[in-house]
PDB file of C-alpha atoms and ligand atoms in Angstrom:
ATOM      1  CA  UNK A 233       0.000   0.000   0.000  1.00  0.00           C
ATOM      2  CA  UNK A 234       1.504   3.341  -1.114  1.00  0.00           C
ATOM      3  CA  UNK A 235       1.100   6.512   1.397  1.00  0.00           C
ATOM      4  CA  UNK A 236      -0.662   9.100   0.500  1.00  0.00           C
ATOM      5  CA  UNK A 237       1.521  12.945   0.650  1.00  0.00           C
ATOM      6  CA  UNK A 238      -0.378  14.625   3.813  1.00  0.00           C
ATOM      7  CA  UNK A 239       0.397  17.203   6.646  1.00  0.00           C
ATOM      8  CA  UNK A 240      -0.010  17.166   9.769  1.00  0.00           C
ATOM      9  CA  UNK A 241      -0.711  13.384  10.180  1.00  0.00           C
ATOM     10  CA  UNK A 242      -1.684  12.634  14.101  1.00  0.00           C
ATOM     11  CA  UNK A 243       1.008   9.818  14.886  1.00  0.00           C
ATOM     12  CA  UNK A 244      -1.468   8.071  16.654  1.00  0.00           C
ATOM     13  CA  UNK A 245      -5.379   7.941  15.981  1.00  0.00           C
ATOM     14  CA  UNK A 246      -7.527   6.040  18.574  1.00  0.00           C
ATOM     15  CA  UNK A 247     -11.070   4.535  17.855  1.00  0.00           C
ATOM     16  CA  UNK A 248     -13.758   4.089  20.254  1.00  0.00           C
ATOM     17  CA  UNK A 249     -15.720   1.771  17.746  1.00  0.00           C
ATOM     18  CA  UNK A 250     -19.591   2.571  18.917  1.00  0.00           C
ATOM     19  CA  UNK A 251     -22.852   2.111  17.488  1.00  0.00           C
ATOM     20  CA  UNK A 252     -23.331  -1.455  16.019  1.00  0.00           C
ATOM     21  CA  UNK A 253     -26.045  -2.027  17.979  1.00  0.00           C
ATOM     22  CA  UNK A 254     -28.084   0.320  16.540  1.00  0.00           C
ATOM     23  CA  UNK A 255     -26.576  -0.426  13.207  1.00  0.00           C
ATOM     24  CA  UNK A 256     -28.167  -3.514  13.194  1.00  0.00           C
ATOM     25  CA  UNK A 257     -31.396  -2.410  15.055  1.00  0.00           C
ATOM     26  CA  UNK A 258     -32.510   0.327  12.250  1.00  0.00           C
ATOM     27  CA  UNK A 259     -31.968  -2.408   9.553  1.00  0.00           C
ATOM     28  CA  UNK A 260     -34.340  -5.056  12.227  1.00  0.00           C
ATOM     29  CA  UNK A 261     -31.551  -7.307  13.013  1.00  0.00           C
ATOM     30  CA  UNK A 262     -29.790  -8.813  15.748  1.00  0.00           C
ATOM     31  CA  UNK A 263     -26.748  -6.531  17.792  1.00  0.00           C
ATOM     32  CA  UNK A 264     -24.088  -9.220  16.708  1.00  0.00           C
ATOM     33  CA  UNK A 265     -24.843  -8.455  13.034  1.00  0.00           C
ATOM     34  CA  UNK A 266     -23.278  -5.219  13.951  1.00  0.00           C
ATOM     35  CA  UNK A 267     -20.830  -6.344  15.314  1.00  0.00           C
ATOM     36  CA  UNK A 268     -19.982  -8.498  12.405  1.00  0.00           C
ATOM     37  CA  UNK A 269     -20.282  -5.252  10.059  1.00  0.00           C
ATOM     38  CA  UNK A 270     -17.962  -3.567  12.341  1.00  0.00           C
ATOM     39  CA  UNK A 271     -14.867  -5.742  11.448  1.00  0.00           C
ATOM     40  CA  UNK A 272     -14.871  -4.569   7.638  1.00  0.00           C
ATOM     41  CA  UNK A 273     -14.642  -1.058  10.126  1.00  0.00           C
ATOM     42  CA  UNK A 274     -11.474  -2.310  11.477  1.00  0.00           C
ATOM     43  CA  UNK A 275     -10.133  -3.705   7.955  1.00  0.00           C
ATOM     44  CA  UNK A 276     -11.363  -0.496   6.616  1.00  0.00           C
ATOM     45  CA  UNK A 277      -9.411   2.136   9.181  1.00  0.00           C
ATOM     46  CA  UNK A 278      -6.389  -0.010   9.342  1.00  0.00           C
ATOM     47  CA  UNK A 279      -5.778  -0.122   5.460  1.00  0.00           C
ATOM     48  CA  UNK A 280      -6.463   4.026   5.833  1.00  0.00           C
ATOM     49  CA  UNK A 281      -3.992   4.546   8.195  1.00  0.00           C
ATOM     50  CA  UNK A 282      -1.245   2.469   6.418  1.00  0.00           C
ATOM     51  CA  UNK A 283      -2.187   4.477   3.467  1.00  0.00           C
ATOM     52  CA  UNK A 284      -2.193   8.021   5.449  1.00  0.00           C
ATOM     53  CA  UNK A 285       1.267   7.261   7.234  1.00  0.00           C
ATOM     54  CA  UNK A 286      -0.650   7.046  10.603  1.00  0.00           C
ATOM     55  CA  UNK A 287       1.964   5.045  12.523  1.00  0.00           C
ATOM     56  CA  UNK A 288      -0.046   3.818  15.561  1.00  0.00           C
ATOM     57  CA  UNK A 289      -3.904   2.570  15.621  1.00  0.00           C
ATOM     58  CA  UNK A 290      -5.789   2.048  18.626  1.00  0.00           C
ATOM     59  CA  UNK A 291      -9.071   0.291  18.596  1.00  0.00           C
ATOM     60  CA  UNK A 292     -11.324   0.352  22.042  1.00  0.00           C
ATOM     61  CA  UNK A 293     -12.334  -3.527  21.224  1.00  0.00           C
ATOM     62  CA  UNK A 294     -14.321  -4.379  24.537  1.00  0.00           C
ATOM     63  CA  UNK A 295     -13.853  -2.557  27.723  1.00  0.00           C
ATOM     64  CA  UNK A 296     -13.817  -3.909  31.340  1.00  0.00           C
ATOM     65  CA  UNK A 297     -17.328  -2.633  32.160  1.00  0.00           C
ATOM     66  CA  UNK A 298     -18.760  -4.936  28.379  1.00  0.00           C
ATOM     67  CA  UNK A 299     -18.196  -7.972  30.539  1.00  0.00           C
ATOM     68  CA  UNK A 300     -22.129  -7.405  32.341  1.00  0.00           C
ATOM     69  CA  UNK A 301     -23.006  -7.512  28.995  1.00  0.00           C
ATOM     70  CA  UNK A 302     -25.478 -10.321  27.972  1.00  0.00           C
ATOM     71  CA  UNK A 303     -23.816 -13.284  28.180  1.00  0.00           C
ATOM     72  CA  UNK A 304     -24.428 -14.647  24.411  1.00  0.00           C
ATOM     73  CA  UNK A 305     -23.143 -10.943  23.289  1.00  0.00           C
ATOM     74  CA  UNK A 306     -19.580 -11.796  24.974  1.00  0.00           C
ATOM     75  CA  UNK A 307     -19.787 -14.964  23.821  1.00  0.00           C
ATOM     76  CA  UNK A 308     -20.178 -14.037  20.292  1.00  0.00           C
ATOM     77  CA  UNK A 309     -17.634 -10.931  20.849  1.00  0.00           C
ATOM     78  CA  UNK A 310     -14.973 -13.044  21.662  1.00  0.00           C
ATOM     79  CA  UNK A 311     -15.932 -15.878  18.898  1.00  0.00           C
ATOM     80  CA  UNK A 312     -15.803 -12.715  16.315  1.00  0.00           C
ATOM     81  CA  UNK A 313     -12.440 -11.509  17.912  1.00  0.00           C
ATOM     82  CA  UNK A 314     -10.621 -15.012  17.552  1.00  0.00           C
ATOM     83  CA  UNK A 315     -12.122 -15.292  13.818  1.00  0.00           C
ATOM     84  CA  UNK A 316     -11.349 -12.023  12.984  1.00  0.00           C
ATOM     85  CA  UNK A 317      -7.609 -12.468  14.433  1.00  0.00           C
ATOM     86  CA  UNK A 318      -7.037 -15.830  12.628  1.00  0.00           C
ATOM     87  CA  UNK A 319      -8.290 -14.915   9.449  1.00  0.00           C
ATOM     88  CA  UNK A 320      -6.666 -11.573   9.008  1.00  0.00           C
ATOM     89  CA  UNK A 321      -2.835 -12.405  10.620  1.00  0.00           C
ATOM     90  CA  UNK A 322      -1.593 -13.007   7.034  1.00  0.00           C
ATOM     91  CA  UNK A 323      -2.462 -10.031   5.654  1.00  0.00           C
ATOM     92  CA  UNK A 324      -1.315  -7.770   8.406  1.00  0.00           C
ATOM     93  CA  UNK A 325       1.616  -9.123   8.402  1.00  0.00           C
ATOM     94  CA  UNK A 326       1.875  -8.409   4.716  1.00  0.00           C
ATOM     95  CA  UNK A 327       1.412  -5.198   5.076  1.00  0.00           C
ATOM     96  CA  UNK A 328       3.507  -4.519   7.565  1.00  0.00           C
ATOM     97  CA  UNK A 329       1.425  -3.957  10.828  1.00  0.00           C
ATOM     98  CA  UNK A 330       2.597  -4.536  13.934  1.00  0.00           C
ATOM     99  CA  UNK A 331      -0.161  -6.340  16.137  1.00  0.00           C
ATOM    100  CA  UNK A 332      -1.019  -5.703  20.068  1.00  0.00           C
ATOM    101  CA  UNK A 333      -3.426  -6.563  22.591  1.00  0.00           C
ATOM    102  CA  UNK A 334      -3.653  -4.105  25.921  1.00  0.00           C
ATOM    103  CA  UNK A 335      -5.880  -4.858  29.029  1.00  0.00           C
ATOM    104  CA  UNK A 336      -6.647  -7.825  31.344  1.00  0.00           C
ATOM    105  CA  UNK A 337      -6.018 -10.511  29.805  1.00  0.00           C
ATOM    106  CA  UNK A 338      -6.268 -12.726  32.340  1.00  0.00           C
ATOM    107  CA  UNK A 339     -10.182 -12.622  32.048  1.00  0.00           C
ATOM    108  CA  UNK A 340     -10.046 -14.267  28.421  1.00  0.00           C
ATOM    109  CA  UNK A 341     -10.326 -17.012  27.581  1.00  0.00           C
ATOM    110  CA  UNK A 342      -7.624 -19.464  26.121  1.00  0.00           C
ATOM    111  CA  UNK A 343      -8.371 -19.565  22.358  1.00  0.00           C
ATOM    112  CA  UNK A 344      -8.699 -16.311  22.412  1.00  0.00           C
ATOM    113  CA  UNK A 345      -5.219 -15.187  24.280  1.00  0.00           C
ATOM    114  CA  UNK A 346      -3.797 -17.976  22.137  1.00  0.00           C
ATOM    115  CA  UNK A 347      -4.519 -16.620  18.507  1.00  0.00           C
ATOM    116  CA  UNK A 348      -3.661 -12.945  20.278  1.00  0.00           C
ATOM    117  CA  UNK A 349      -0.192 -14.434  21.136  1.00  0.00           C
ATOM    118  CA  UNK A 350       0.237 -16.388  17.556  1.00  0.00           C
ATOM    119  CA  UNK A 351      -0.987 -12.711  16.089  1.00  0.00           C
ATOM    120  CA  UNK A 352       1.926 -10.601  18.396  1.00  0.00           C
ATOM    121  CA  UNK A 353       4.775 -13.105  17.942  1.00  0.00           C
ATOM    122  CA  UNK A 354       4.100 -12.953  14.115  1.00  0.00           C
ATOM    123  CA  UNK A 355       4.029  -9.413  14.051  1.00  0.00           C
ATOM    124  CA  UNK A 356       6.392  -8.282  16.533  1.00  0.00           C
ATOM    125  CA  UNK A 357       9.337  -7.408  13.963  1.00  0.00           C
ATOM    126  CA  UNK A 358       6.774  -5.349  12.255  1.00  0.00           C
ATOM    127  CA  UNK A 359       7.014  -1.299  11.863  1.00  0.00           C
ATOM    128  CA  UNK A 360       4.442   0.152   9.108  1.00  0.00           C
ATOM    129  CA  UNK A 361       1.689   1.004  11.626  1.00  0.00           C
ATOM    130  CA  UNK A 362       1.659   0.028  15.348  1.00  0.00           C
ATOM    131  CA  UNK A 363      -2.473  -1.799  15.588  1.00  0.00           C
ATOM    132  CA  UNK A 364      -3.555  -2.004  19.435  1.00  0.00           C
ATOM    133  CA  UNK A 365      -6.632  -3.297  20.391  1.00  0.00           C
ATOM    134  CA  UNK A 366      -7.524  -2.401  24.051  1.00  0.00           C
ATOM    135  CA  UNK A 367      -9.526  -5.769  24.739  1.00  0.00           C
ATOM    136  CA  UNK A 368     -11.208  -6.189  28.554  1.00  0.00           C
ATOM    137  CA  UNK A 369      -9.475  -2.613  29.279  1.00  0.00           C
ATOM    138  CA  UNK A 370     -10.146   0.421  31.129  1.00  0.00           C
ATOM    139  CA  UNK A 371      -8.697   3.351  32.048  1.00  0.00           C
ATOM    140  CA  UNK A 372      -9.215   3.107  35.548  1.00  0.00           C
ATOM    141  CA  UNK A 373      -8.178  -0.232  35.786  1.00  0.00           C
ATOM    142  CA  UNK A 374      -4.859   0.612  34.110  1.00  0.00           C
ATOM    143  CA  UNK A 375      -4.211   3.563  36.622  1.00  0.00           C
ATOM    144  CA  UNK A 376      -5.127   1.053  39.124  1.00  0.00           C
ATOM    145  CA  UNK A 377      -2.491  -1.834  38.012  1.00  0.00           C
ATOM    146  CA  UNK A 378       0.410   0.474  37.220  1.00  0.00           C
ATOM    147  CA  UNK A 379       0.094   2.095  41.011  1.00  0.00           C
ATOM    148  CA  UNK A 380       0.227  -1.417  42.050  1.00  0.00           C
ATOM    149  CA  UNK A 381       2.852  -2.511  40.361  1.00  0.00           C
ATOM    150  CA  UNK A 382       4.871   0.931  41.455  1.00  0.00           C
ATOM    151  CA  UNK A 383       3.776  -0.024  45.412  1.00  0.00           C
ATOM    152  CA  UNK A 384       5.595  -3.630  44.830  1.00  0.00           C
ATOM    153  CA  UNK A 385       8.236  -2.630  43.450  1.00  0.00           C
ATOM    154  CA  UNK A 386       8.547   0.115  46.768  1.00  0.00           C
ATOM    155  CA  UNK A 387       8.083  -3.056  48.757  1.00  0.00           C
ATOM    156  CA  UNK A 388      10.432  -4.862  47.190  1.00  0.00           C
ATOM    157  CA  UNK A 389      13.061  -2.848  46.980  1.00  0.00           C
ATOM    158  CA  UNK A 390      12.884  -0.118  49.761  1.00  0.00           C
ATOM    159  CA  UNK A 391      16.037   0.931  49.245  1.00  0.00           C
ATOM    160  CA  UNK A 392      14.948   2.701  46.240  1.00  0.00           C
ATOM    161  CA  UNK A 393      11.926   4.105  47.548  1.00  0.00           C
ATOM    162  CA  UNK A 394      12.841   7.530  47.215  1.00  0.00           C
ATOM    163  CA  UNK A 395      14.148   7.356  43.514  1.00  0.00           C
ATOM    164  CA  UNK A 396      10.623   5.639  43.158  1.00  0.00           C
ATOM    165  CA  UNK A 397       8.423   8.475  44.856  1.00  0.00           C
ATOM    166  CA  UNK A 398      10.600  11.398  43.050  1.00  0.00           C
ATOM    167  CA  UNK A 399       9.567   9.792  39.804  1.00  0.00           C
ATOM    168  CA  UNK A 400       7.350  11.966  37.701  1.00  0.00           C
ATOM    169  CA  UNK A 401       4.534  11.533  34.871  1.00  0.00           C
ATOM    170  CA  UNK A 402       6.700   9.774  32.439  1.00  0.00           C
ATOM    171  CA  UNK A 403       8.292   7.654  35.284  1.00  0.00           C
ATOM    172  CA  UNK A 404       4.685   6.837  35.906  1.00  0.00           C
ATOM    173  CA  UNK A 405       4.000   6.117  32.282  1.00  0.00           C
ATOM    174  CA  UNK A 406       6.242   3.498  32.592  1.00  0.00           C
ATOM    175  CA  UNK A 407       4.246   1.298  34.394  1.00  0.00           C
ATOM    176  CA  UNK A 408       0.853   1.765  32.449  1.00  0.00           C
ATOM    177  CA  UNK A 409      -0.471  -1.277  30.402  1.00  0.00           C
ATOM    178  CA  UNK A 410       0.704   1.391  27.170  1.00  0.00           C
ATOM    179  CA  UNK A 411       4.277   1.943  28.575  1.00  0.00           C
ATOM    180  CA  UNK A 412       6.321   2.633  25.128  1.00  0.00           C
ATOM    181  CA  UNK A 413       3.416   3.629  22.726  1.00  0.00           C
ATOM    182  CA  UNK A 414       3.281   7.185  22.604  1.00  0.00           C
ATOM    183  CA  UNK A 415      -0.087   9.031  23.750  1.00  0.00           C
ATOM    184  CA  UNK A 416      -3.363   9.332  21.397  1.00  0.00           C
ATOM    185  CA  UNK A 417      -3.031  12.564  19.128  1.00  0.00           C
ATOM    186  CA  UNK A 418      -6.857  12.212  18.460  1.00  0.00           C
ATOM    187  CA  UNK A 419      -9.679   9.697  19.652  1.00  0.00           C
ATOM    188  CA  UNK A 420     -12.649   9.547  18.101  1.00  0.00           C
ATOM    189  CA  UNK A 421     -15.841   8.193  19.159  1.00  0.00           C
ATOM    190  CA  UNK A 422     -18.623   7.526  16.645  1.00  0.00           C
ATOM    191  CA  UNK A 423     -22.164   7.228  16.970  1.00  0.00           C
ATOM    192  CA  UNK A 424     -22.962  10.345  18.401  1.00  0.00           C
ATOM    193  CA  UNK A 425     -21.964   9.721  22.460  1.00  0.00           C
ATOM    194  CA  UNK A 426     -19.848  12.277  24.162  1.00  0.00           C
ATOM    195  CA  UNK A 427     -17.951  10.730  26.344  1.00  0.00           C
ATOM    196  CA  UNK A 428     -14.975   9.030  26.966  1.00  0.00           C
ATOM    197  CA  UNK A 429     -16.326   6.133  28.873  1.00  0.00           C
ATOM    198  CA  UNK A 430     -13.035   4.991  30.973  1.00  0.00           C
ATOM    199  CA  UNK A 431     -11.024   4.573  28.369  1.00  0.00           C
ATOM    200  CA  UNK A 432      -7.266   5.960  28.226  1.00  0.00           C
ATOM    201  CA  UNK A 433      -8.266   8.352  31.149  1.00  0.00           C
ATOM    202  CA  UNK A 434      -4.417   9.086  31.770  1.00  0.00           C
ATOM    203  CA  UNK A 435      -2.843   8.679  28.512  1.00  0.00           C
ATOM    204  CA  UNK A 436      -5.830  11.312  26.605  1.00  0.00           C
ATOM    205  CA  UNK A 437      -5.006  13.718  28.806  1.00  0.00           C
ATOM    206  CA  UNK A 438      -3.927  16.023  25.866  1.00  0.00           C
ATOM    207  CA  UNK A 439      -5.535  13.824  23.289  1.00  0.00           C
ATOM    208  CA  UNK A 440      -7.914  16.308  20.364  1.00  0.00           C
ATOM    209  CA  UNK A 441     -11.355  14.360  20.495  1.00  0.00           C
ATOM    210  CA  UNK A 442     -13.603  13.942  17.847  1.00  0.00           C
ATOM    211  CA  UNK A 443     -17.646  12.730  18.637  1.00  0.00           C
ATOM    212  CA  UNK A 444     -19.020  11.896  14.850  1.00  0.00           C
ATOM    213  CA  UNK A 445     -22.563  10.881  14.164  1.00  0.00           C
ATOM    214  CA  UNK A 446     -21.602   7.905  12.102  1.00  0.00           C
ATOM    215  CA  UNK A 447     -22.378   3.978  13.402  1.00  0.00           C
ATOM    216  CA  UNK A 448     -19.055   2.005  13.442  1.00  0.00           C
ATOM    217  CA  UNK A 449     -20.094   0.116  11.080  1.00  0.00           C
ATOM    218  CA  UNK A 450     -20.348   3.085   8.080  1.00  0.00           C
ATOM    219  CA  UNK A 451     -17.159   4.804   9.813  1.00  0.00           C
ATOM    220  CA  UNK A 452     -14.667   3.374   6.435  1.00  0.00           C
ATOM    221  CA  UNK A 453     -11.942   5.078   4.830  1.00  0.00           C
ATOM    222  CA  UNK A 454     -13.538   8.501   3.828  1.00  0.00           C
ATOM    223  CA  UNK A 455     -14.512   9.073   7.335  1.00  0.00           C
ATOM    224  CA  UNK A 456     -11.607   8.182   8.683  1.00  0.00           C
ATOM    225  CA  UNK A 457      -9.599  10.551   6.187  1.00  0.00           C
ATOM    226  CA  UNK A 458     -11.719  13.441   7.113  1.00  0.00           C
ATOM    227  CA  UNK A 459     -11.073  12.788  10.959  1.00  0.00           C
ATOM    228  CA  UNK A 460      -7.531  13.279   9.706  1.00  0.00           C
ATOM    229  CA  UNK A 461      -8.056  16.366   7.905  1.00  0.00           C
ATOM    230  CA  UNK A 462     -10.217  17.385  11.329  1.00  0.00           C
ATOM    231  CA  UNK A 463      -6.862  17.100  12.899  1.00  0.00           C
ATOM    232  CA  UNK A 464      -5.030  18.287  10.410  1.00  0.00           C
ATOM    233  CA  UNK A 465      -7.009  21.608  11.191  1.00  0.00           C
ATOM    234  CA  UNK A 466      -6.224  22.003  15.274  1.00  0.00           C
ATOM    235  CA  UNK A 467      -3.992  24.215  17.127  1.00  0.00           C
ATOM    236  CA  UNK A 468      -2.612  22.039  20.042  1.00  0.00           C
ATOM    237  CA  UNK A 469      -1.492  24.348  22.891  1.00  0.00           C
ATOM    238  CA  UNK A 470      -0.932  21.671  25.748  1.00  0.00           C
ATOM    239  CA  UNK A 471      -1.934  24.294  28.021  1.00  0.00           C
ATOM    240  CA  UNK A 472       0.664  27.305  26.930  1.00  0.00           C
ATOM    241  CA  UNK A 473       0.058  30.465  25.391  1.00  0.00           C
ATOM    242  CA  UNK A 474       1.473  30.724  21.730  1.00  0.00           C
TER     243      UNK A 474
HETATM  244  C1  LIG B 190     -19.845  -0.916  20.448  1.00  0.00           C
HETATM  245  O1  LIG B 190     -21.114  -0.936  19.846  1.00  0.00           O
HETATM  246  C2  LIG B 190     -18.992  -1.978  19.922  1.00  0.00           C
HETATM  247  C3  LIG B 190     -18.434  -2.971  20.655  1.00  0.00           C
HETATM  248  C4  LIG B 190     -18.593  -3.077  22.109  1.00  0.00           C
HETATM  249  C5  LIG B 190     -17.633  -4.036  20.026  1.00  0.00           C
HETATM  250  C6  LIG B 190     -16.723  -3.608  18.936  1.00  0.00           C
HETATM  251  C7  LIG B 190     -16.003  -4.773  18.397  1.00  0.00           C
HETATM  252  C8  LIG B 190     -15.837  -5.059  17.078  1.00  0.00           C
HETATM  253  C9  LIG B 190     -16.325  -4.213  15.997  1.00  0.00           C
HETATM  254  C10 LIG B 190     -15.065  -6.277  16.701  1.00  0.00           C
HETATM  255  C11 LIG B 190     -13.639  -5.871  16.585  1.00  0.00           C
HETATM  256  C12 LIG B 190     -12.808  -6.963  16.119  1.00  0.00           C
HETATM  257  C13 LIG B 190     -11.466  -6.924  16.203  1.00  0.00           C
HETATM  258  C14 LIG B 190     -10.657  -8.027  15.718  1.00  0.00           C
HETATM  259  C15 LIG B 190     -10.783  -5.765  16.797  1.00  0.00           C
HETATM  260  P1  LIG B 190     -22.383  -1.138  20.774  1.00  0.00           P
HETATM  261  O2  LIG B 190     -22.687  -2.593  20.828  1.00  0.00           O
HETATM  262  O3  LIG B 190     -22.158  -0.508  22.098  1.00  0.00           O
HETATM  263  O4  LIG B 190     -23.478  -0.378  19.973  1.00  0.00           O
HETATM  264  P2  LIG B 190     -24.758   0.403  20.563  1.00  0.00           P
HETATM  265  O5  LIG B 190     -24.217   1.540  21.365  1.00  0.00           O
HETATM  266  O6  LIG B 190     -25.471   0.858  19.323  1.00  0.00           O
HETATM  267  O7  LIG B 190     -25.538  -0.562  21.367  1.00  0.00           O
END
């Protein structure tokens, strides 16, 4: 895939991917049919962003608080996750993509961390575009882990307890379930809903944000190359006068 001359490209671009649902609902079907839409989404953005020169991807795939959801729904969620991994390993690889998985993974279950782990240890060497999908992840719960990690580590070594306290945001950032994948330039959220719903509550901090109209399952490449040219368009301050 060739990449297209632009300005201004955010180097990351996160998704929260809402809306199938009612995607499915106006056109009297079941919720999973959206959900099953909303993969050609994911096909759809990723192929844009190799072709824009957006070098990280971030998908909000299922958060912590989707697990009340009905329990068929997760079922099928998860079934669509491993399918969708399997099936599209090759071609990300191809292209060059570089594939993740962020959150608690100890709450999935074993086909599904296995294909994830076939899909990273393929993928690892890869450097076109950085893919994450943020599966059974929240932003609270990632505070949450990396401040117990950082009281462990106090524990364990109290020698260094100091060094550890003096530490400051990026010290911090080190021990969040995104340490070495740089913050989200943009997120946007489809489907209308304004709000951020507890995902990457730290690391959006200075993140532009984007609320779009469109179901997940129509947001394709055009939509995703105006969210660029959206961007493209801001004047990002990070709290100083200019
Ligand atoms: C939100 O719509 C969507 C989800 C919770 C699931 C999104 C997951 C996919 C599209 C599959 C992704 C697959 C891979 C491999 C990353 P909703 O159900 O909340 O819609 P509603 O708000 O209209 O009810």
């Amino acid at each position: 895939m060739a990449t297209e001359e632009r300005t201004n490209v955010p180097v990351h671009v996160s998704m929260i991917m809402d809306g199938n649902g009612r995607w499915a609902k106006e056109r009297g079907k079941e919720r999973v049919y959206g959900h099953f839409e909303g993969v050609g989404s994911v096909r759809a953005c990723v192929e844009a962003a190799v072709e824009t020169g957006v070098r990280y991807l971030s998908l909000y795939a299922f958060s912590e608080e989707n697990w009340n959801r009905p329990e068929a729904e997760v079922k099928t969620l998860m079934g669509l996750m491993v399918k969708a991994m399997a099936d599209e390993m090759d071609e990300l690889d191809r292209n060059g993509v570089r594939f993740m998985v962020i959150g608690n993974r100890e709450r999935l279950d074993k086909d599904l961390n296995d294909v994830v782990d076939a899909c990273m240890a393929r993928t690892a060497g890869n450097r076109t575009l950085t893919l994450i999908i943020f599966l059974s992840y929240s932003g609270k719960w990632d505070i949450l882990q990396a401040a117990k990690k950082m009281a462990v580590k106090m524990l364990e070594n109290p020698e260094k307890a100091d060094e550890i306290l003096d530490m400051g945001v990026e010290g911090f950032d080190r021990y969040l379930a995104t340490a070495g994948i740089p913050d989200p330039d943009l997120i946007v959220r489809t489907s209308g809903e304004c709000r951020l719903s507890n995902y990457l509550l730290w690391q959006g901090a200075y993140s532009e944000l984007l609320f779009v109209d469109t179901l997940w399952p129509d947001f394709r490449k055009d939509e995703f190359r105006k969210a660029l040219e959206y961007y493209a368009k801001r004047d990002r301050r990070y709290g100083k006068v200019k």
